Amino acid sequence: GRLIGRALKDGLVDRMMIYIAPKIFGDQNAVSSVAGLNVLKVDRAVGLDRITVDYLKPDFLIQGYVHRNR
């Protein structure tokens, strides 16, 4: 999570590929998948443009190009 967060913060990421599996796990000490951005408001979040979603049974692949709101 820290590596992804740092790469996003430093502007090193052009495109994201996010896999989502239909499984939920974790606890109060779980590490975030993206850490260190310190974004507290939705309008300051890193967004994605030109998004595609593929259903990979049973998972999903979301792809998009990073859009900086800052």
PDB file of N, CA, C and O in Angstrom:
ATOM      1  N   GLY A   1       0.786  -1.184   0.000  1.00  0.00           N
ATOM      2  CA  GLY A   1       0.000   0.000   0.000  1.00  0.00           C
ATOM      3  C   GLY A   1       0.845   1.273   0.000  1.00  0.00           C
ATOM      4  O   GLY A   1       0.508   2.251  -0.653  1.00  0.00           O
ATOM      5  N   ARG A   2       1.944   1.245   0.733  1.00  0.00           N
ATOM      6  CA  ARG A   2       2.814   2.430   0.790  1.00  0.00           C
ATOM      7  C   ARG A   2       3.494   2.685  -0.547  1.00  0.00           C
ATOM      8  O   ARG A   2       3.653   3.830  -0.965  1.00  0.00           O
ATOM      9  N   LEU A   3       3.910   1.624  -1.237  1.00  0.00           N
ATOM     10  CA  LEU A   3       4.561   1.779  -2.545  1.00  0.00           C
ATOM     11  C   LEU A   3       3.588   2.384  -3.563  1.00  0.00           C
ATOM     12  O   LEU A   3       3.945   3.315  -4.292  1.00  0.00           O
ATOM     13  N   ILE A   4       2.364   1.878  -3.598  1.00  0.00           N
ATOM     14  CA  ILE A   4       1.368   2.411  -4.530  1.00  0.00           C
ATOM     15  C   ILE A   4       1.055   3.865  -4.195  1.00  0.00           C
ATOM     16  O   ILE A   4       1.004   4.729  -5.079  1.00  0.00           O
ATOM     17  N   GLY A   5       0.859   4.158  -2.910  1.00  0.00           N
ATOM     18  CA  GLY A   5       0.582   5.526  -2.487  1.00  0.00           C
ATOM     19  C   GLY A   5       1.695   6.482  -2.852  1.00  0.00           C
ATOM     20  O   GLY A   5       1.457   7.585  -3.351  1.00  0.00           O
ATOM     21  N   ARG A   6       2.930   6.067  -2.630  1.00  0.00           N
ATOM     22  CA  ARG A   6       4.078   6.927  -2.946  1.00  0.00           C
ATOM     23  C   ARG A   6       4.190   7.156  -4.450  1.00  0.00           C
ATOM     24  O   ARG A   6       4.477   8.265  -4.906  1.00  0.00           O
ATOM     25  N   ALA A   7       4.001   6.105  -5.233  1.00  0.00           N
ATOM     26  CA  ALA A   7       4.078   6.234  -6.689  1.00  0.00           C
ATOM     27  C   ALA A   7       2.997   7.188  -7.207  1.00  0.00           C
ATOM     28  O   ALA A   7       3.261   8.020  -8.078  1.00  0.00           O
ATOM     29  N   LEU A   8       1.786   7.098  -6.662  1.00  0.00           N
ATOM     30  CA  LEU A   8       0.719   8.019  -7.050  1.00  0.00           C
ATOM     31  C   LEU A   8       1.060   9.450  -6.633  1.00  0.00           C
ATOM     32  O   LEU A   8       0.900  10.389  -7.407  1.00  0.00           O
ATOM     33  N   LYS A   9       1.535   9.600  -5.406  1.00  0.00           N
ATOM     34  CA  LYS A   9       1.880  10.921  -4.880  1.00  0.00           C
ATOM     35  C   LYS A   9       2.978  11.589  -5.705  1.00  0.00           C
ATOM     36  O   LYS A   9       2.957  12.794  -5.941  1.00  0.00           O
ATOM     37  N   ASP A  10       3.932  10.805  -6.163  1.00  0.00           N
ATOM     38  CA  ASP A  10       5.056  11.332  -6.946  1.00  0.00           C
ATOM     39  C   ASP A  10       4.739  11.479  -8.434  1.00  0.00           C
ATOM     40  O   ASP A  10       5.600  11.853  -9.221  1.00  0.00           O
ATOM     41  N   GLY A  11       3.525  11.153  -8.844  1.00  0.00           N
ATOM     42  CA  GLY A  11       3.123  11.298 -10.239  1.00  0.00           C
ATOM     43  C   GLY A  11       3.734  10.270 -11.167  1.00  0.00           C
ATOM     44  O   GLY A  11       3.889  10.518 -12.363  1.00  0.00           O
ATOM     45  N   LEU A  12       4.065   9.101 -10.634  1.00  0.00           N
ATOM     46  CA  LEU A  12       4.714   8.059 -11.433  1.00  0.00           C
ATOM     47  C   LEU A  12       3.737   7.068 -12.059  1.00  0.00           C
ATOM     48  O   LEU A  12       4.147   6.178 -12.793  1.00  0.00           O
ATOM     49  N   VAL A  13       2.461   7.218 -11.766  1.00  0.00           N
ATOM     50  CA  VAL A  13       1.453   6.276 -12.255  1.00  0.00           C
ATOM     51  C   VAL A  13       0.590   6.951 -13.308  1.00  0.00           C
ATOM     52  O   VAL A  13       0.018   8.009 -13.068  1.00  0.00           O
ATOM     53  N   ASP A  14       0.513   6.336 -14.477  1.00  0.00           N
ATOM     54  CA  ASP A  14      -0.337   6.836 -15.560  1.00  0.00           C
ATOM     55  C   ASP A  14      -1.641   6.051 -15.650  1.00  0.00           C
ATOM     56  O   ASP A  14      -2.682   6.588 -15.968  1.00  0.00           O
ATOM     57  N   ARG A  15      -1.552   4.761 -15.381  1.00  0.00           N
ATOM     58  CA  ARG A  15      -2.697   3.868 -15.564  1.00  0.00           C
ATOM     59  C   ARG A  15      -2.763   2.899 -14.396  1.00  0.00           C
ATOM     60  O   ARG A  15      -1.740   2.387 -13.955  1.00  0.00           O
ATOM     61  N   MET A  16      -3.980   2.658 -13.934  1.00  0.00           N
ATOM     62  CA  MET A  16      -4.185   1.716 -12.824  1.00  0.00           C
ATOM     63  C   MET A  16      -4.963   0.510 -13.325  1.00  0.00           C
ATOM     64  O   MET A  16      -5.870   0.645 -14.145  1.00  0.00           O
ATOM     65  N   MET A  17      -4.597  -0.655 -12.818  1.00  0.00           N
ATOM     66  CA  MET A  17      -5.336  -1.888 -13.049  1.00  0.00           C
ATOM     67  C   MET A  17      -5.681  -2.434 -11.674  1.00  0.00           C
ATOM     68  O   MET A  17      -4.802  -2.811 -10.914  1.00  0.00           O
ATOM     69  N   ILE A  18      -6.962  -2.448 -11.363  1.00  0.00           N
ATOM     70  CA  ILE A  18      -7.420  -2.817 -10.031  1.00  0.00           C
ATOM     71  C   ILE A  18      -8.254  -4.091 -10.136  1.00  0.00           C
ATOM     72  O   ILE A  18      -9.273  -4.109 -10.825  1.00  0.00           O
ATOM     73  N   TYR A  19      -7.817  -5.133  -9.473  1.00  0.00           N
ATOM     74  CA  TYR A  19      -8.556  -6.388  -9.450  1.00  0.00           C
ATOM     75  C   TYR A  19      -9.392  -6.443  -8.182  1.00  0.00           C
ATOM     76  O   TYR A  19      -8.892  -6.156  -7.095  1.00  0.00           O
ATOM     77  N   ILE A  20     -10.658  -6.812  -8.329  1.00  0.00           N
ATOM     78  CA  ILE A  20     -11.549  -6.939  -7.191  1.00  0.00           C
ATOM     79  C   ILE A  20     -12.104  -8.357  -7.178  1.00  0.00           C
ATOM     80  O   ILE A  20     -12.684  -8.814  -8.166  1.00  0.00           O
ATOM     81  N   ALA A  21     -11.892  -9.034  -6.058  1.00  0.00           N
ATOM     82  CA  ALA A  21     -12.394 -10.392  -5.889  1.00  0.00           C
ATOM     83  C   ALA A  21     -13.576 -10.353  -4.922  1.00  0.00           C
ATOM     84  O   ALA A  21     -13.610  -9.521  -4.019  1.00  0.00           O
ATOM     85  N   PRO A  22     -14.540 -11.229  -5.096  1.00  0.00           N
ATOM     86  CA  PRO A  22     -15.704 -11.230  -4.221  1.00  0.00           C
ATOM     87  C   PRO A  22     -15.412 -11.898  -2.876  1.00  0.00           C
ATOM     88  O   PRO A  22     -16.046 -12.878  -2.492  1.00  0.00           O
ATOM     89  N   LYS A  23     -14.419 -11.362  -2.189  1.00  0.00           N
ATOM     90  CA  LYS A  23     -14.042 -11.880  -0.871  1.00  0.00           C
ATOM     91  C   LYS A  23     -13.777 -10.688   0.037  1.00  0.00           C
ATOM     92  O   LYS A  23     -13.178  -9.700  -0.384  1.00  0.00           O
ATOM     93  N   ILE A  24     -14.217 -10.782   1.263  1.00  0.00           N
ATOM     94  CA  ILE A  24     -14.026  -9.697   2.216  1.00  0.00           C
ATOM     95  C   ILE A  24     -13.267 -10.251   3.422  1.00  0.00           C
ATOM     96  O   ILE A  24     -13.662 -11.262   3.996  1.00  0.00           O
ATOM     97  N   PHE A  25     -12.165  -9.580   3.764  1.00  0.00           N
ATOM     98  CA  PHE A  25     -11.404  -9.987   4.942  1.00  0.00           C
ATOM     99  C   PHE A  25     -10.650  -8.785   5.475  1.00  0.00           C
ATOM    100  O   PHE A  25     -10.537  -7.767   4.803  1.00  0.00           O
ATOM    101  N   GLY A  26     -10.129  -8.899   6.670  1.00  0.00           N
ATOM    102  CA  GLY A  26      -9.382  -7.813   7.285  1.00  0.00           C
ATOM    103  C   GLY A  26      -9.855  -7.570   8.702  1.00  0.00           C
ATOM    104  O   GLY A  26     -10.769  -8.211   9.200  1.00  0.00           O
ATOM    105  N   ASP A  27      -9.204  -6.639   9.359  1.00  0.00           N
ATOM    106  CA  ASP A  27      -9.584  -6.236  10.700  1.00  0.00           C
ATOM    107  C   ASP A  27      -9.151  -4.795  10.915  1.00  0.00           C
ATOM    108  O   ASP A  27      -8.732  -4.124   9.981  1.00  0.00           O
ATOM    109  N   GLN A  28      -9.251  -4.311  12.139  1.00  0.00           N
ATOM    110  CA  GLN A  28      -8.932  -2.918  12.415  1.00  0.00           C
ATOM    111  C   GLN A  28      -7.470  -2.577  12.153  1.00  0.00           C
ATOM    112  O   GLN A  28      -7.125  -1.416  12.011  1.00  0.00           O
ATOM    113  N   ASN A  29      -6.615  -3.554  12.041  1.00  0.00           N
ATOM    114  CA  ASN A  29      -5.193  -3.313  11.760  1.00  0.00           C
ATOM    115  C   ASN A  29      -4.822  -3.594  10.308  1.00  0.00           C
ATOM    116  O   ASN A  29      -3.645  -3.628   9.970  1.00  0.00           O
ATOM    117  N   ALA A  30      -5.803  -3.812   9.458  1.00  0.00           N
ATOM    118  CA  ALA A  30      -5.538  -4.130   8.055  1.00  0.00           C
ATOM    119  C   ALA A  30      -4.847  -2.956   7.356  1.00  0.00           C
ATOM    120  O   ALA A  30      -5.155  -1.797   7.606  1.00  0.00           O
ATOM    121  N   VAL A  31      -3.910  -3.280   6.491  1.00  0.00           N
ATOM    122  CA  VAL A  31      -3.179  -2.272   5.740  1.00  0.00           C
ATOM    123  C   VAL A  31      -4.023  -1.841   4.541  1.00  0.00           C
ATOM    124  O   VAL A  31      -4.622  -2.668   3.857  1.00  0.00           O
ATOM    125  N   SER A  32      -4.059  -0.559   4.286  1.00  0.00           N
ATOM    126  CA  SER A  32      -4.791  -0.027   3.144  1.00  0.00           C
ATOM    127  C   SER A  32      -4.087  -0.427   1.850  1.00  0.00           C
ATOM    128  O   SER A  32      -2.868  -0.559   1.810  1.00  0.00           O
ATOM    129  N   SER A  33      -4.852  -0.588   0.772  1.00  0.00           N
ATOM    130  CA  SER A  33      -4.238  -0.909  -0.523  1.00  0.00           C
ATOM    131  C   SER A  33      -3.498   0.292  -1.090  1.00  0.00           C
ATOM    132  O   SER A  33      -2.617   0.145  -1.937  1.00  0.00           O
ATOM    133  N   VAL A  34      -3.836   1.492  -0.632  1.00  0.00           N
ATOM    134  CA  VAL A  34      -3.134   2.720  -1.024  1.00  0.00           C
ATOM    135  C   VAL A  34      -2.927   3.532   0.251  1.00  0.00           C
ATOM    136  O   VAL A  34      -3.894   3.971   0.870  1.00  0.00           O
ATOM    137  N   ALA A  35      -1.683   3.715   0.637  1.00  0.00           N
ATOM    138  CA  ALA A  35      -1.384   4.423   1.886  1.00  0.00           C
ATOM    139  C   ALA A  35      -0.498   5.637   1.608  1.00  0.00           C
ATOM    140  O   ALA A  35       0.277   5.656   0.665  1.00  0.00           O
ATOM    141  N   GLY A  36      -0.645   6.654   2.450  1.00  0.00           N
ATOM    142  CA  GLY A  36       0.257   7.791   2.394  1.00  0.00           C
ATOM    143  C   GLY A  36      -0.178   8.967   1.547  1.00  0.00           C
ATOM    144  O   GLY A  36       0.547   9.939   1.433  1.00  0.00           O
ATOM    145  N   LEU A  37      -1.355   8.916   0.934  1.00  0.00           N
ATOM    146  CA  LEU A  37      -1.804  10.046   0.118  1.00  0.00           C
ATOM    147  C   LEU A  37      -2.351  11.180   0.981  1.00  0.00           C
ATOM    148  O   LEU A  37      -2.375  12.329   0.554  1.00  0.00           O
ATOM    149  N   ASN A  38      -2.813  10.847   2.174  1.00  0.00           N
ATOM    150  CA  ASN A  38      -3.362  11.838   3.101  1.00  0.00           C
ATOM    151  C   ASN A  38      -4.484  12.657   2.471  1.00  0.00           C
ATOM    152  O   ASN A  38      -4.558  13.868   2.658  1.00  0.00           O
ATOM    153  N   VAL A  39      -5.335  12.011   1.707  1.00  0.00           N
ATOM    154  CA  VAL A  39      -6.487  12.673   1.093  1.00  0.00           C
ATOM    155  C   VAL A  39      -7.660  12.548   2.060  1.00  0.00           C
ATOM    156  O   VAL A  39      -8.071  11.445   2.403  1.00  0.00           O
ATOM    157  N   LEU A  40      -8.192  13.686   2.498  1.00  0.00           N
ATOM    158  CA  LEU A  40      -9.279  13.683   3.466  1.00  0.00           C
ATOM    159  C   LEU A  40     -10.611  14.120   2.863  1.00  0.00           C
ATOM    160  O   LEU A  40     -11.648  13.997   3.502  1.00  0.00           O
ATOM    161  N   LYS A  41     -10.598  14.646   1.642  1.00  0.00           N
ATOM    162  CA  LYS A  41     -11.822  15.107   0.990  1.00  0.00           C
ATOM    163  C   LYS A  41     -11.949  14.444  -0.378  1.00  0.00           C
ATOM    164  O   LYS A  41     -10.960  14.295  -1.100  1.00  0.00           O
ATOM    165  N   VAL A  42     -13.170  14.087  -0.725  1.00  0.00           N
ATOM    166  CA  VAL A  42     -13.429  13.393  -1.986  1.00  0.00           C
ATOM    167  C   VAL A  42     -12.944  14.204  -3.183  1.00  0.00           C
ATOM    168  O   VAL A  42     -12.373  13.648  -4.125  1.00  0.00           O
ATOM    169  N   ASP A  43     -13.124  15.514  -3.154  1.00  0.00           N
ATOM    170  CA  ASP A  43     -12.731  16.332  -4.308  1.00  0.00           C
ATOM    171  C   ASP A  43     -11.219  16.440  -4.476  1.00  0.00           C
ATOM    172  O   ASP A  43     -10.745  16.943  -5.483  1.00  0.00           O
ATOM    173  N   ARG A  44     -10.441  15.939  -3.534  1.00  0.00           N
ATOM    174  CA  ARG A  44      -8.976  15.933  -3.633  1.00  0.00           C
ATOM    175  C   ARG A  44      -8.420  14.546  -3.980  1.00  0.00           C
ATOM    176  O   ARG A  44      -7.222  14.374  -4.123  1.00  0.00           O
ATOM    177  N   ALA A  45      -9.292  13.580  -4.118  1.00  0.00           N
ATOM    178  CA  ALA A  45      -8.867  12.203  -4.378  1.00  0.00           C
ATOM    179  C   ALA A  45      -8.314  12.052  -5.793  1.00  0.00           C
ATOM    180  O   ALA A  45      -8.668  12.801  -6.703  1.00  0.00           O
ATOM    181  N   VAL A  46      -7.454  11.075  -5.964  1.00  0.00           N
ATOM    182  CA  VAL A  46      -6.954  10.713  -7.291  1.00  0.00           C
ATOM    183  C   VAL A  46      -8.067   9.957  -7.990  1.00  0.00           C
ATOM    184  O   VAL A  46      -8.604   8.985  -7.447  1.00  0.00           O
ATOM    185  N   GLY A  47      -8.453  10.411  -9.171  1.00  0.00           N
ATOM    186  CA  GLY A  47      -9.527   9.768  -9.914  1.00  0.00           C
ATOM    187  C   GLY A  47      -9.006   9.046 -11.142  1.00  0.00           C
ATOM    188  O   GLY A  47      -7.828   9.153 -11.492  1.00  0.00           O
ATOM    189  N   LEU A  48      -9.887   8.315 -11.783  1.00  0.00           N
ATOM    190  CA  LEU A  48      -9.539   7.602 -13.013  1.00  0.00           C
ATOM    191  C   LEU A  48     -10.450   8.068 -14.142  1.00  0.00           C
ATOM    192  O   LEU A  48     -11.638   8.315 -13.944  1.00  0.00           O
ATOM    193  N   ASP A  49      -9.882   8.203 -15.340  1.00  0.00           N
ATOM    194  CA  ASP A  49     -10.607   8.536 -16.565  1.00  0.00           C
ATOM    195  C   ASP A  49     -10.543   7.345 -17.504  1.00  0.00           C
ATOM    196  O   ASP A  49      -9.702   6.474 -17.359  1.00  0.00           O
ATOM    197  N   ARG A  50     -11.394   7.347 -18.496  1.00  0.00           N
ATOM    198  CA  ARG A  50     -11.421   6.296 -19.527  1.00  0.00           C
ATOM    199  C   ARG A  50     -11.437   4.910 -18.873  1.00  0.00           C
ATOM    200  O   ARG A  50     -10.618   4.048 -19.156  1.00  0.00           O
ATOM    201  N   ILE A  51     -12.395   4.723 -18.009  1.00  0.00           N
ATOM    202  CA  ILE A  51     -12.495   3.498 -17.210  1.00  0.00           C
ATOM    203  C   ILE A  51     -13.139   2.374 -18.019  1.00  0.00           C
ATOM    204  O   ILE A  51     -14.111   2.593 -18.731  1.00  0.00           O
ATOM    205  N   THR A  52     -12.572   1.185 -17.853  1.00  0.00           N
ATOM    206  CA  THR A  52     -13.201  -0.032 -18.383  1.00  0.00           C
ATOM    207  C   THR A  52     -13.331  -1.022 -17.232  1.00  0.00           C
ATOM    208  O   THR A  52     -12.523  -1.021 -16.305  1.00  0.00           O
ATOM    209  N   VAL A  53     -14.364  -1.844 -17.301  1.00  0.00           N
ATOM    210  CA  VAL A  53     -14.588  -2.883 -16.296  1.00  0.00           C
ATOM    211  C   VAL A  53     -14.778  -4.198 -17.028  1.00  0.00           C
ATOM    212  O   VAL A  53     -15.611  -4.306 -17.922  1.00  0.00           O
ATOM    213  N   ASP A  54     -13.983  -5.185 -16.657  1.00  0.00           N
ATOM    214  CA  ASP A  54     -14.091  -6.521 -17.246  1.00  0.00           C
ATOM    215  C   ASP A  54     -14.480  -7.509 -16.157  1.00  0.00           C
ATOM    216  O   ASP A  54     -13.927  -7.485 -15.053  1.00  0.00           O
ATOM    217  N   TYR A  55     -15.425  -8.367 -16.470  1.00  0.00           N
ATOM    218  CA  TYR A  55     -15.853  -9.410 -15.552  1.00  0.00           C
ATOM    219  C   TYR A  55     -15.043 -10.659 -15.860  1.00  0.00           C
ATOM    220  O   TYR A  55     -15.138 -11.220 -16.952  1.00  0.00           O
ATOM    221  N   LEU A  56     -14.227 -11.095 -14.909  1.00  0.00           N
ATOM    222  CA  LEU A  56     -13.325 -12.223 -15.121  1.00  0.00           C
ATOM    223  C   LEU A  56     -13.774 -13.464 -14.361  1.00  0.00           C
ATOM    224  O   LEU A  56     -12.983 -14.339 -14.092  1.00  0.00           O
ATOM    225  N   LYS A  57     -14.997 -13.528 -13.988  1.00  0.00           N
ATOM    226  CA  LYS A  57     -15.633 -14.669 -13.316  1.00  0.00           C
ATOM    227  C   LYS A  57     -14.731 -15.362 -12.303  1.00  0.00           C
ATOM    228  O   LYS A  57     -13.892 -16.158 -12.711  1.00  0.00           O
ATOM    229  N   PRO A  58     -14.803 -15.137 -11.095  1.00  0.00           N
ATOM    230  CA  PRO A  58     -15.761 -14.292 -10.398  1.00  0.00           C
ATOM    231  C   PRO A  58     -15.206 -12.895 -10.086  1.00  0.00           C
ATOM    232  O   PRO A  58     -15.863 -12.098  -9.442  1.00  0.00           O
ATOM    233  N   ASP A  59     -14.008 -12.597 -10.548  1.00  0.00           N
ATOM    234  CA  ASP A  59     -13.366 -11.317 -10.231  1.00  0.00           C
ATOM    235  C   ASP A  59     -13.725 -10.232 -11.248  1.00  0.00           C
ATOM    236  O   ASP A  59     -14.282 -10.504 -12.303  1.00  0.00           O
ATOM    237  N   PHE A  60     -13.353  -8.997 -10.897  1.00  0.00           N
ATOM    238  CA  PHE A  60     -13.521  -7.857 -11.787  1.00  0.00           C
ATOM    239  C   PHE A  60     -12.177  -7.174 -11.974  1.00  0.00           C
ATOM    240  O   PHE A  60     -11.365  -7.116 -11.039  1.00  0.00           O
ATOM    241  N   LEU A  61     -11.935  -6.669 -13.155  1.00  0.00           N
ATOM    242  CA  LEU A  61     -10.747  -5.875 -13.447  1.00  0.00           C
ATOM    243  C   LEU A  61     -11.219  -4.487 -13.863  1.00  0.00           C
ATOM    244  O   LEU A  61     -11.933  -4.335 -14.852  1.00  0.00           O
ATOM    245  N   ILE A  62     -10.822  -3.494 -13.080  1.00  0.00           N
ATOM    246  CA  ILE A  62     -11.134  -2.096 -13.390  1.00  0.00           C
ATOM    247  C   ILE A  62      -9.844  -1.446 -13.863  1.00  0.00           C
ATOM    248  O   ILE A  62      -8.825  -1.525 -13.177  1.00  0.00           O
ATOM    249  N   GLN A  63      -9.880  -0.821 -15.042  1.00  0.00           N
ATOM    250  CA  GLN A  63      -8.713  -0.141 -15.581  1.00  0.00           C
ATOM    251  C   GLN A  63      -9.064   1.305 -15.877  1.00  0.00           C
ATOM    252  O   GLN A  63     -10.187   1.599 -16.290  1.00  0.00           O
ATOM    253  N   GLY A  64      -8.111   2.179 -15.663  1.00  0.00           N
ATOM    254  CA  GLY A  64      -8.338   3.582 -15.972  1.00  0.00           C
ATOM    255  C   GLY A  64      -7.042   4.364 -15.922  1.00  0.00           C
ATOM    256  O   GLY A  64      -6.036   3.904 -15.385  1.00  0.00           O
ATOM    257  N   TYR A  65      -7.094   5.561 -16.488  1.00  0.00           N
ATOM    258  CA  TYR A  65      -5.932   6.443 -16.514  1.00  0.00           C
ATOM    259  C   TYR A  65      -6.054   7.462 -15.393  1.00  0.00           C
ATOM    260  O   TYR A  65      -7.124   8.036 -15.176  1.00  0.00           O
ATOM    261  N   VAL A  66      -4.965   7.684 -14.681  1.00  0.00           N
ATOM    262  CA  VAL A  66      -4.958   8.558 -13.516  1.00  0.00           C
ATOM    263  C   VAL A  66      -5.284   9.992 -13.920  1.00  0.00           C
ATOM    264  O   VAL A  66      -4.733  10.524 -14.867  1.00  0.00           O
ATOM    265  N   HIS A  67      -6.216  10.566 -13.183  1.00  0.00           N
ATOM    266  CA  HIS A  67      -6.623  11.964 -13.362  1.00  0.00           C
ATOM    267  C   HIS A  67      -6.330  12.685 -12.055  1.00  0.00           C
ATOM    268  O   HIS A  67      -6.830  12.315 -11.012  1.00  0.00           O
ATOM    269  N   ARG A  68      -5.507  13.682 -12.110  1.00  0.00           N
ATOM    270  CA  ARG A  68      -5.114  14.397 -10.895  1.00  0.00           C
ATOM    271  C   ARG A  68      -6.027  15.590 -10.670  1.00  0.00           C
ATOM    272  O   ARG A  68      -6.188  16.426 -11.540  1.00  0.00           O
ATOM    273  N   ASN A  69      -6.617  15.647  -9.489  1.00  0.00           N
ATOM    274  CA  ASN A  69      -7.511  16.736  -9.120  1.00  0.00           C
ATOM    275  C   ASN A  69      -6.782  17.849  -8.383  1.00  0.00           C
ATOM    276  O   ASN A  69      -7.374  18.831  -8.025  1.00  0.00           O
ATOM    277  N   ARG A  70      -5.528  17.661  -8.112  1.00  0.00           N
ATOM    278  CA  ARG A  70      -4.800  18.621  -7.261  1.00  0.00           C
ATOM    279  C   ARG A  70      -4.272  19.763  -8.049  1.00  0.00           C
ATOM    280  O   ARG A  70      -3.559  19.892  -8.854  1.00  0.00           O
TER     281      ARG A  70
END
